[in-house]
Coordinates of C-alpha atoms in Angstrom, one line a residue:
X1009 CA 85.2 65.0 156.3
X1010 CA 85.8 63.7 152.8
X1011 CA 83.0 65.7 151.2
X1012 CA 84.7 68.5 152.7
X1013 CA 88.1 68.1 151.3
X1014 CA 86.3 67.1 148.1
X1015 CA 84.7 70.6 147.9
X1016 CA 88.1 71.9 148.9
X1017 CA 90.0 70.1 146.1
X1018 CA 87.2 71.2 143.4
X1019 CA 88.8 74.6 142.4
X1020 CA 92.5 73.0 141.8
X1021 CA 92.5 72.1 138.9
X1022 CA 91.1 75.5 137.7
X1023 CA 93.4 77.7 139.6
X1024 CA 96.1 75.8 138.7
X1025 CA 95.6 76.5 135.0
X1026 CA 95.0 80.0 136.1
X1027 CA 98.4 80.2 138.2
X1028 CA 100.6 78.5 135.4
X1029 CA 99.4 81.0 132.8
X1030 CA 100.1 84.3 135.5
X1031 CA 103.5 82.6 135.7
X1032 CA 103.9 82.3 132.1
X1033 CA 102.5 85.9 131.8
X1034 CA 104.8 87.0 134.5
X1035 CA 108.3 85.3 132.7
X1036 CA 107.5 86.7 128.9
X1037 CA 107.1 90.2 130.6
X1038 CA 110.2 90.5 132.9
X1039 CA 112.2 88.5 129.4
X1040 CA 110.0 90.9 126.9
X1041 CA 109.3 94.0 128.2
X1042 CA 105.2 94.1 128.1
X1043 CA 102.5 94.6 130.3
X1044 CA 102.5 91.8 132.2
X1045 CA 98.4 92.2 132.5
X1046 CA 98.1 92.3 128.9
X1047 CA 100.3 89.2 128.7
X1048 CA 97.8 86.9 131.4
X1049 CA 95.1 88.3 129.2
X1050 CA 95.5 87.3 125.5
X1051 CA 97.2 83.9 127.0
X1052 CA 94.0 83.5 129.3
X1053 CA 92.0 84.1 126.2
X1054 CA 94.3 81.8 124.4
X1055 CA 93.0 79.0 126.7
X1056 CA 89.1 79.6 126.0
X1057 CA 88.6 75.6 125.9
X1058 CA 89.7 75.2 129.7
X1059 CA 86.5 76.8 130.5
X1060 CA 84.3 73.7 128.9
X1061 CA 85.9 71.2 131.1
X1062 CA 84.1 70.6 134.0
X1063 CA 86.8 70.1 136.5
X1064 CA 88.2 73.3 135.6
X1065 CA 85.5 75.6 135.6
X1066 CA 85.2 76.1 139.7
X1067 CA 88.9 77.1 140.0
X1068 CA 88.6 79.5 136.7
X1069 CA 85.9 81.1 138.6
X1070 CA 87.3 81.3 142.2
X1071 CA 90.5 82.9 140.2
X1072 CA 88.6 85.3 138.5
X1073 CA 86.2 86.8 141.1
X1074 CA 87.8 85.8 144.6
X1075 CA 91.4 86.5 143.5
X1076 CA 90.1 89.3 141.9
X1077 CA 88.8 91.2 145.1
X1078 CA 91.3 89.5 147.4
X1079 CA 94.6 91.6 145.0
X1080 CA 92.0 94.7 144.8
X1081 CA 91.4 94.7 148.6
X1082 CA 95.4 93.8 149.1
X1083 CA 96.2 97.3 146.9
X1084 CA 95.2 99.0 150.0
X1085 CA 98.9 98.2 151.0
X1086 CA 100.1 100.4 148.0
X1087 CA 98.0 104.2 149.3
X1088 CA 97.6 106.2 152.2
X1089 CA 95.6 109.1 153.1
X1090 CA 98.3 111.9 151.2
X1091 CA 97.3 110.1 147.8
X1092 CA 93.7 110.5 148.2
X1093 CA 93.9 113.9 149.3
X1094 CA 95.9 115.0 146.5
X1095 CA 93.1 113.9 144.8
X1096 CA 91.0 116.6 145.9
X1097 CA 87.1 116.8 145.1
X1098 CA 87.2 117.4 141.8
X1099 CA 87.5 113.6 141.0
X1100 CA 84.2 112.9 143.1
X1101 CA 81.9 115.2 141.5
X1102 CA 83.3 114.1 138.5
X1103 CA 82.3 110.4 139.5
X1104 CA 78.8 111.4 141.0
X1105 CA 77.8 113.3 138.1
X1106 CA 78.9 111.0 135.5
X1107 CA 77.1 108.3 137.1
X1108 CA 74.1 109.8 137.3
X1109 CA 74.6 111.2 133.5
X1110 CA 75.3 107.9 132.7
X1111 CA 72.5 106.0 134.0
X1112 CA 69.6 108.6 133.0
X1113 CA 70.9 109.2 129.6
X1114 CA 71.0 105.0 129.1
X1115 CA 67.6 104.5 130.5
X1116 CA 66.1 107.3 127.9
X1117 CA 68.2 105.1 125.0
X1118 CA 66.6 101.6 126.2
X1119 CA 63.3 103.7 126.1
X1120 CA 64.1 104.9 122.5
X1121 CA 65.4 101.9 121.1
X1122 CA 62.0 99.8 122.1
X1123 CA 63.5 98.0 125.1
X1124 CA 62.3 98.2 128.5
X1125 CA 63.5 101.2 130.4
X1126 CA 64.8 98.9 133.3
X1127 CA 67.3 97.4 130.8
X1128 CA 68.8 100.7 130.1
X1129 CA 68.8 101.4 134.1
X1130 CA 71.2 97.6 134.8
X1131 CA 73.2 98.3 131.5
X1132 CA 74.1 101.9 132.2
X1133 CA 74.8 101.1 136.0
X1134 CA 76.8 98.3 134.9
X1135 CA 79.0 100.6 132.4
X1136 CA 79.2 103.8 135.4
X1137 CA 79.4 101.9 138.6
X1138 CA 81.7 98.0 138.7
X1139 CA 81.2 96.0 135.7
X1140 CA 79.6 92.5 136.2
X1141 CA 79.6 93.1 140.0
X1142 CA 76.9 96.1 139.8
X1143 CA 75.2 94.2 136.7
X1144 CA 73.8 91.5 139.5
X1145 CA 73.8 93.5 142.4
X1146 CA 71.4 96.1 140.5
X1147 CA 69.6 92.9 138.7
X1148 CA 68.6 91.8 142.4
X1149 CA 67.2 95.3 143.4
X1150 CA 65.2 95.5 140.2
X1151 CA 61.6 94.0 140.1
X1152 CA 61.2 90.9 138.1
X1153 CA 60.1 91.0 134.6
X1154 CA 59.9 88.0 131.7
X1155 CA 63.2 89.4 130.2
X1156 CA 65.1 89.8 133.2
X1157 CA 67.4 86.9 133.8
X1158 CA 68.1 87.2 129.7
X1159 CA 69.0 91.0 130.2
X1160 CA 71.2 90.1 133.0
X1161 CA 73.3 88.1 131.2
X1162 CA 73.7 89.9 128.5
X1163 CA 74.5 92.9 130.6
X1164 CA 77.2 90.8 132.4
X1165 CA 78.9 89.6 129.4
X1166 CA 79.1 93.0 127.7
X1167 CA 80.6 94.9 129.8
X1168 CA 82.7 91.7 130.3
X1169 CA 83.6 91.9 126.8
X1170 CA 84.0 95.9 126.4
X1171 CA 85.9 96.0 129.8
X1172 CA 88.7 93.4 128.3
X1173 CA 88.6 95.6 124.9
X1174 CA 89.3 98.8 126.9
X1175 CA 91.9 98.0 129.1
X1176 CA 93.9 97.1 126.0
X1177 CA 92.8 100.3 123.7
X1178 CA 92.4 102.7 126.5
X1179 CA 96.1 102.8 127.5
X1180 CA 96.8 103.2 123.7
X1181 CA 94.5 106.2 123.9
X1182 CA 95.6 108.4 127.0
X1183 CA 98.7 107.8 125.0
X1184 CA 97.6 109.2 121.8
X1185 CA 95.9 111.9 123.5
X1186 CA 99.1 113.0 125.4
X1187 CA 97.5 112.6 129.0
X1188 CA 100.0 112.6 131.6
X1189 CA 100.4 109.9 134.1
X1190 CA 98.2 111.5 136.6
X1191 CA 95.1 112.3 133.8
X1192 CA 95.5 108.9 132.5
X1193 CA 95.3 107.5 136.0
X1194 CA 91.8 109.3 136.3
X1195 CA 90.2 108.8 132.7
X1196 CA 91.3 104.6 133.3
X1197 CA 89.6 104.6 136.8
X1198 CA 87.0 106.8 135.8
X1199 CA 85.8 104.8 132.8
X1200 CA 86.9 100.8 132.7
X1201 CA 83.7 98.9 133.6
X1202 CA 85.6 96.4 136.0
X1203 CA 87.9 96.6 138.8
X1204 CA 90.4 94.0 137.7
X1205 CA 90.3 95.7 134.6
X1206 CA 90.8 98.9 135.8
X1207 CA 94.0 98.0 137.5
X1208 CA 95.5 96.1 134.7
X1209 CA 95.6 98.5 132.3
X1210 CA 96.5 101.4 135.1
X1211 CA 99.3 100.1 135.8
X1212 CA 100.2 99.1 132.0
X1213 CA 100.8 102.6 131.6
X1214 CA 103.0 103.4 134.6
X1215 CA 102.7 102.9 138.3
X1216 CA 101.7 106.3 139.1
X1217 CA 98.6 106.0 136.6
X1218 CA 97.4 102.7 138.6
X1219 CA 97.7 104.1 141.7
X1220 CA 95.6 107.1 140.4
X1221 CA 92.9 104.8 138.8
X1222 CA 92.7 102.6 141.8
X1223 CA 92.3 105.1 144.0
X1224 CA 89.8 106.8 141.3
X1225 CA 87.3 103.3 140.9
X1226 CA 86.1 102.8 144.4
X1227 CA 84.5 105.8 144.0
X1228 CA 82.8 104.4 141.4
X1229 CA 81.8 101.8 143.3
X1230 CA 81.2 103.3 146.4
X1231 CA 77.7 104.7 144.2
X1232 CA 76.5 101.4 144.2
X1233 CA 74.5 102.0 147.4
X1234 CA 72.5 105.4 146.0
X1235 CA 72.3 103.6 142.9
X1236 CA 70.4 100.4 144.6
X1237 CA 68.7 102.5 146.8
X1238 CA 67.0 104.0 144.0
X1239 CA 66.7 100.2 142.3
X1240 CA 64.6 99.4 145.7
X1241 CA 62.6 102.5 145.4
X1242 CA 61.6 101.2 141.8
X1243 CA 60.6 97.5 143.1
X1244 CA 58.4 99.2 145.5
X1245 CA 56.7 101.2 143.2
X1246 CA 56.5 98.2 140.3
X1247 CA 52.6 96.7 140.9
X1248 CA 53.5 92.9 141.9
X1249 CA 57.0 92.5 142.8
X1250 CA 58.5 89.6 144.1
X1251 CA 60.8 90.3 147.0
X1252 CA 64.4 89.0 146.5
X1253 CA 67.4 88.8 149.0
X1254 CA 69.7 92.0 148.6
X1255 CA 73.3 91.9 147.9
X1256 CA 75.5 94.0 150.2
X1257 CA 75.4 97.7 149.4
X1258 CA 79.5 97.9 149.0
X1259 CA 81.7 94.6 148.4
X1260 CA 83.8 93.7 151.1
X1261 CA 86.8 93.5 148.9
X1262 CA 85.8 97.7 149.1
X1263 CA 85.4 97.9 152.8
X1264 CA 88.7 96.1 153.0
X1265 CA 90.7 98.2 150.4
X1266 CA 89.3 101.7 152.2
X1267 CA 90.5 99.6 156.2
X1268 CA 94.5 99.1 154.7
X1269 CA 94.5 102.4 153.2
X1270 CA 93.1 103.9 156.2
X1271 CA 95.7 101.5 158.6
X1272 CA 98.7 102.1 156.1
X1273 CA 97.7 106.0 156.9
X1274 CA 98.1 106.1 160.3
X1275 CA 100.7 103.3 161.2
X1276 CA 103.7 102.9 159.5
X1277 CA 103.7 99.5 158.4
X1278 CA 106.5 97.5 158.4
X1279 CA 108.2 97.2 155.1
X1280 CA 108.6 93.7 155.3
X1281 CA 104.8 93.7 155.6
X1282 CA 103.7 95.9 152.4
X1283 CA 106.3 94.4 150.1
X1284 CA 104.6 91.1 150.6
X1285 CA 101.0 92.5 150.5
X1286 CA 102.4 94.6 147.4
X1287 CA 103.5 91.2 145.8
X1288 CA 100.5 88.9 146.9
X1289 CA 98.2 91.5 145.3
X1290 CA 100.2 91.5 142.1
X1291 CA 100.1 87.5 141.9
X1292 CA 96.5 87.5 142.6
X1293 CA 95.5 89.9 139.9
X1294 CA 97.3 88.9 137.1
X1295 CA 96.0 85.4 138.0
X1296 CA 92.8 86.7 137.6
X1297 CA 93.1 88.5 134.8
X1298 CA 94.5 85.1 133.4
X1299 CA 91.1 83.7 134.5
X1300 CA 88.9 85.8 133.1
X1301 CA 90.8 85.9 129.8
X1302 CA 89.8 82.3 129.8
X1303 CA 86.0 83.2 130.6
X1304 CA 85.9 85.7 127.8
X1305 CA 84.1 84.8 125.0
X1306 CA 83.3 87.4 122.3
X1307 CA 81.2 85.3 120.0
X1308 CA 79.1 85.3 122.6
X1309 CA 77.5 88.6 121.7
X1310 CA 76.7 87.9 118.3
X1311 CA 73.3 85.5 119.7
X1312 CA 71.7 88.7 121.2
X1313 CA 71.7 90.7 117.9
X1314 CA 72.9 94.4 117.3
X1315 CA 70.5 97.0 119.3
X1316 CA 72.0 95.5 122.9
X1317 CA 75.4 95.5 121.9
X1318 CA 74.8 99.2 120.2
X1319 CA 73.6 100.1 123.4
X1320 CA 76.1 99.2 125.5
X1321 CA 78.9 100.3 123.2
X1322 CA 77.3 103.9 123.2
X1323 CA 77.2 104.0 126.9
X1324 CA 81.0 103.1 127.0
X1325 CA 81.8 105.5 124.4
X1326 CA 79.5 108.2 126.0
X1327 CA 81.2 107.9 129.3
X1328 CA 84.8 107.8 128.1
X1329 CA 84.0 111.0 125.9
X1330 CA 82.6 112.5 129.0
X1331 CA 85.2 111.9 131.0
X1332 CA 87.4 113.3 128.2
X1333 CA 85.7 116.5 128.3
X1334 CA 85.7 116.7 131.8
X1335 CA 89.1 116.6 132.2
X1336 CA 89.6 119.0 129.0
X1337 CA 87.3 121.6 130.7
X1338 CA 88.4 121.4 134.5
X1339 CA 91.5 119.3 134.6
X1340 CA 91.5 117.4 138.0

């Protein structure tokens, strides 16, 4: 029993951190009139050092991925079936073939710039599909090479890295670029590498646009399960590789996201009850974004020298500008 309240009490000190700066975040933006994401972020990043103590490292984590999904699954509160279908199918085919652009287009640049292809194949389904989340996921499809657990984390902590630098540019741009609420909404959800990411700077611009990009992201990540199914198809064919356990093909933060909107669709939920799933989502995600401020490390990049980092900063670009011209030719 003591072991177990021992593992228990491991993340508190962590989260606590976490929670303090969200409430800090959460007091200069109500007093200041900013973002309140933007706010848990450059505090968050503020507080790099937390991240070296051992005792703070579990909670930093938990805050960062667990409260992370739990606020994105809790957003399902927020949207109900007349959102998405306002939507209409122009956003998926945009997503689907922009993923798939993405992905070939990045694998042909690895191949180009002397890496192996495979590298191009994790990076660019990292930058189209989730972020970090697809950067493992695909990693544990792929078949094993020398380089592997090295490309992996570089993968992880770029898009890291060029998730946090968009969701503070990219609202700047949609603004510069005159995109309405609802066009903004798309172009965030359609092109910020990570979900928390993706949400922050959403609804930075206005609620409207976060409700569009939230709704816009899972299906983005919803191509996660072609996109591993074709990883698996490459293990099979690679000579000599190792089996490895598969992650699931969508996160259940996903699956529970799609089951509230669904619910809040067909019931009318009590108000009582979405204002305080509306609220404990909002708590949760600027936590995180607190957390992951603190796990951000940008010097980080420098050790893997300049082709990687070129290469993942032409696949963001390339998909931003795609999306761009999407929206400029057949505006959604």
């Amino acid at each position: 029993m003591s072991s177990l309240a021992a593992r228990a009490a491991a993340p508190a000190p962590g989260l606590a951190v976490a929670l303090v700066v969200a409430a800090t975040a959460t007091f200069l933006s109500e007093h200041y009139d900013a973002p309140v994401m933007l706010y848990a972020l450059l505090l968050g990043m503020a507080l790099n050092f937390v991240t070296e103590a051992p005792r703070g490292k579990a909670g930093i984590d938990l805050a960062a991925r667990g409260l992370m999904r739990l606020g994105v699954a809790l957003l399902g509160f927020r949207i109900g079936w007349d959102q998405i279908s306002a939507l209409g199918w122009g956003p998926v085919a945009m997503v689907v073939t922009l993923v798939a652009a993405t992905i070939l287009i990045s694998t042909l640049a690895a191949r180009a710039m002397g890496f192996n292809p495979l590298f191009g194949f994790l990076s660019g389904g990292a930058t189209a599909i989730c972020g970090a989340s697809a950067a493992m996921a695909l990693s544990a499809a792929l078949p094993p090479n020398a380089k592997k657990e090295q490309a992996t984390l570089f993968t992880v902590i770029g898009v890291s890295a060029l998730s946090t630098t968009a969701m503070v540019l990219y609202p700047l741009l949609t603004r510069a670029l005159g995109l309405g609420d609802h066009a903004a909404g798309v172009f965030i959800g359609a092109t910020i590498h990570d979900v928390a990411q993706v949400v922050g700077a959403g609804y930075a611009i206005s609620p409207d646009a976060g409700d569009t990009a939230t709704i816009v992201k899972p299906l983005r990540v919803a191509m996660l399960l072609p996109v591993i199914l074709v990883a698996g198809q490459i293990s099979r064919r690679e000579a000599g590789a190792a089996g490895a356990e598969r992650p699931p093909l969508l996160p259940w933060f996903v699956v529970a996201f799609v089951a509230l909107v669904a619910l809040n669709s067909l019931v009318a939920l009590p108000a009582p009850l979405t204002e305080a799933g509306n609220a404990l989502s909002r708590w949760c995600l600027v936590t995180a974004i607190a957390a992951i401020g603190m796990k951000t490390r940008l010097g980080d990049l420098v050790q893997v020298g300049w082709k990687p980092v070129a290469l993942m900063v032409g696949e963001t670009v390339l998909l931003a500008a795609m999306v761009l011209g999407w929206l400029a030719l057949a505006p959604l």
